[in-house]
Amino acid sequence: MFGPDLVMLEPDEQFTQLSLSGGKPKKPNVIKALCLLLGPDFCTDIITIETSDHARLSLQLSYNWHFEVADKGSEKEASKIFSVPDFVGDACKAIASRIRGAVAGVQFDDFHKNSAKIIRASVFGIDDKGKVRDRFAFPANCLVITSIDIQSAEPVDQRTRDALQKSVQLAIEITTNSQEATARHEAERLEQKAKGALERQKITDEAEAERARKEAPGAAGQQCGS
């Protein structure tokens, strides 16, 4: 039954209790429910990943999801949403597996710089044009994941923390040096512009003075002749 609606059981019918994963990280049998919400909704999970150079990180991720039933009038199509007893746990495991597989093939620095793209590409996949797709569907139960948000990324061990701090400090240093170079270049440009304007003014003044000197004797001769 697609609600909101009033449901009255027949004598031979009974409700089936749903047992879903919950918490962070996800644990089975945390949520008990009688109705299955179709969404849109979101769930949050915490997973541990390891890069190719053995840096371990704890990621807190948030997924937006909804059930997409093509034909709500078809009992066969509608019943698909119940085909996976714990759709939350199943989806989180599938997503975590994809992310771990993708991250295992990149180094820590690459993941730190491009974490959002790497994670989105690992889950949603890449289309024929080389762009990241915008959804990840589970055909078995009509579940669709529409977005992934990285809420936090924390190093698990001290070595990774040191590497992350060094990477951040290096990024700050590069940004600072870039800004200083830009400011220095702009100051030099303005100085050269001012010098150029001064030189042009000097040449103009000298030309005016020379013209005045040339005109002065001629004017005096004309006055004496008259």
Short mmCIF file of C-alpha atoms in Angstrom, two decimals, residues 49-172:
data_model
loop_
_atom_site.label_atom_id
_atom_site.label_comp_id
_atom_site.label_asym_id
_atom_site.label_seq_id
_atom_site.Cartn_x
_atom_site.Cartn_y
_atom_site.Cartn_z
CA ILE A 49 39.80 3.46 3.83
CA GLU A 50 43.46 2.87 2.99
CA THR A 51 45.41 4.48 0.14
CA SER A 52 48.01 2.75 -2.00
CA ASP A 53 50.80 4.14 0.21
CA HIS A 54 49.03 2.69 3.31
CA ALA A 55 47.58 5.91 4.72
CA ARG A 56 44.41 5.03 6.66
CA LEU A 57 41.56 7.51 6.93
CA SER A 58 38.15 7.50 8.58
CA LEU A 59 35.54 9.07 6.30
CA GLN A 60 32.12 10.28 7.39
CA LEU A 61 29.86 10.24 4.34
CA SER A 62 26.26 11.26 3.77
CA TYR A 63 24.13 9.75 0.97
CA ASN A 64 20.89 11.11 -0.45
CA TRP A 65 18.52 8.34 -1.58
CA HIS A 66 14.98 7.56 -2.65
CA PHE A 67 12.99 4.62 -4.01
CA GLU A 68 12.02 4.95 -7.65
CA VAL A 69 9.09 2.63 -8.44
CA ALA A 70 8.30 2.78 -12.16
CA ASP A 71 4.75 1.42 -11.90
CA LYS A 72 3.12 1.73 -8.49
CA GLY A 73 0.05 -0.04 -9.83
CA SER A 74 2.03 -3.20 -10.52
CA GLU A 75 2.23 -5.44 -7.45
CA LYS A 76 5.28 -7.19 -8.87
CA GLU A 77 7.12 -3.90 -9.44
CA ALA A 78 6.06 -2.41 -6.09
CA SER A 79 7.08 -5.51 -4.12
CA LYS A 80 10.68 -5.08 -5.31
CA ILE A 81 11.30 -2.49 -2.62
CA PHE A 82 10.92 -5.25 -0.01
CA SER A 83 13.22 -7.69 -1.82
CA VAL A 84 16.24 -6.49 0.22
CA PRO A 85 15.40 -6.84 3.93
CA ASP A 86 17.99 -4.29 5.13
CA PHE A 87 18.31 -1.83 2.24
CA VAL A 88 20.29 0.67 4.37
CA GLY A 89 22.99 -1.81 5.35
CA ASP A 90 23.12 -3.32 1.86
CA ALA A 91 23.51 0.08 0.16
CA CYS A 92 26.14 1.31 2.63
CA LYS A 93 28.18 -1.88 2.21
CA ALA A 94 28.03 -1.65 -1.59
CA ILE A 95 29.06 2.01 -1.58
CA ALA A 96 31.85 1.45 0.95
CA SER A 97 33.21 -1.43 -1.13
CA ARG A 98 33.37 0.72 -4.26
CA ILE A 99 35.07 3.57 -2.43
CA ARG A 100 37.66 1.31 -0.79
CA GLY A 101 38.47 -0.29 -4.14
CA ALA A 102 39.01 3.08 -5.82
CA VAL A 103 41.01 4.64 -2.97
CA ALA A 104 43.29 1.60 -2.73
CA GLY A 105 44.66 2.50 -6.15
CA VAL A 106 45.64 6.13 -5.42
CA GLN A 107 48.25 7.72 -3.19
CA PHE A 108 47.41 9.82 -0.15
CA ASP A 109 48.35 13.16 -1.75
CA ASP A 110 46.17 12.46 -4.80
CA PHE A 111 43.24 11.45 -2.63
CA HIS A 112 43.67 14.50 -0.38
CA LYS A 113 43.54 16.83 -3.39
CA ASN A 114 40.76 15.06 -5.34
CA SER A 115 38.80 13.15 -2.69
CA ALA A 116 35.34 14.34 -3.78
CA LYS A 117 35.90 13.44 -7.45
CA ILE A 118 37.49 10.06 -6.64
CA ILE A 119 34.64 9.06 -4.33
CA ARG A 120 31.86 10.25 -6.66
CA ALA A 121 33.46 8.54 -9.66
CA SER A 122 33.92 5.28 -7.74
CA VAL A 123 30.25 5.13 -6.74
CA PHE A 124 28.42 6.72 -9.68
CA GLY A 125 30.81 5.65 -12.43
CA ILE A 126 31.96 7.51 -15.56
CA ASP A 127 29.81 7.96 -18.69
CA ASP A 128 30.94 7.76 -22.32
CA LYS A 129 31.89 11.45 -22.32
CA GLY A 130 34.22 11.02 -19.34
CA LYS A 131 31.90 12.79 -16.89
CA VAL A 132 30.82 11.46 -13.49
CA ARG A 133 27.24 10.15 -13.51
CA ASP A 134 24.68 11.62 -11.12
CA ARG A 135 23.05 8.46 -9.73
CA PHE A 136 23.73 4.93 -8.54
CA ALA A 137 20.74 2.59 -8.83
CA PHE A 138 20.05 -0.77 -7.20
CA PRO A 139 17.69 -2.50 -9.70
CA ALA A 140 16.87 -5.29 -7.24
CA ASN A 141 14.90 -3.01 -4.93
CA CYS A 142 14.52 0.24 -6.96
CA LEU A 143 16.79 2.19 -4.60
CA VAL A 144 18.60 5.19 -6.12
CA ILE A 145 21.54 7.08 -4.58
CA THR A 146 21.60 10.64 -5.94
CA SER A 147 24.48 12.36 -4.13
CA ILE A 148 27.41 11.80 -1.81
CA ASP A 149 28.76 14.38 0.63
CA ILE A 150 32.08 14.06 2.46
CA GLN A 151 31.39 15.45 5.92
CA SER A 152 34.81 14.71 7.41
CA ALA A 153 38.07 12.87 6.72
CA GLU A 154 40.17 12.06 9.78
CA PRO A 155 43.51 10.18 9.81
CA VAL A 156 43.43 6.92 11.74
CA ASP A 157 47.12 6.72 12.71
CA GLN A 158 49.74 9.30 13.68
CA ARG A 159 51.81 8.85 10.52
CA THR A 160 48.85 9.80 8.37
CA ARG A 161 48.07 12.77 10.63
CA ASP A 162 51.64 14.02 10.17
CA ALA A 163 51.41 13.54 6.40
CA LEU A 164 48.08 15.40 6.29
CA GLN A 165 49.45 18.27 8.37
CA LYS A 166 52.51 18.48 6.14
CA SER A 167 50.31 18.47 3.04
CA VAL A 168 48.11 21.25 4.44
CA GLN A 169 51.16 23.32 5.45
CA LEU A 170 52.63 22.85 1.98
CA ALA A 171 49.37 23.92 0.36
CA ILE A 172 49.25 27.04 2.58
#
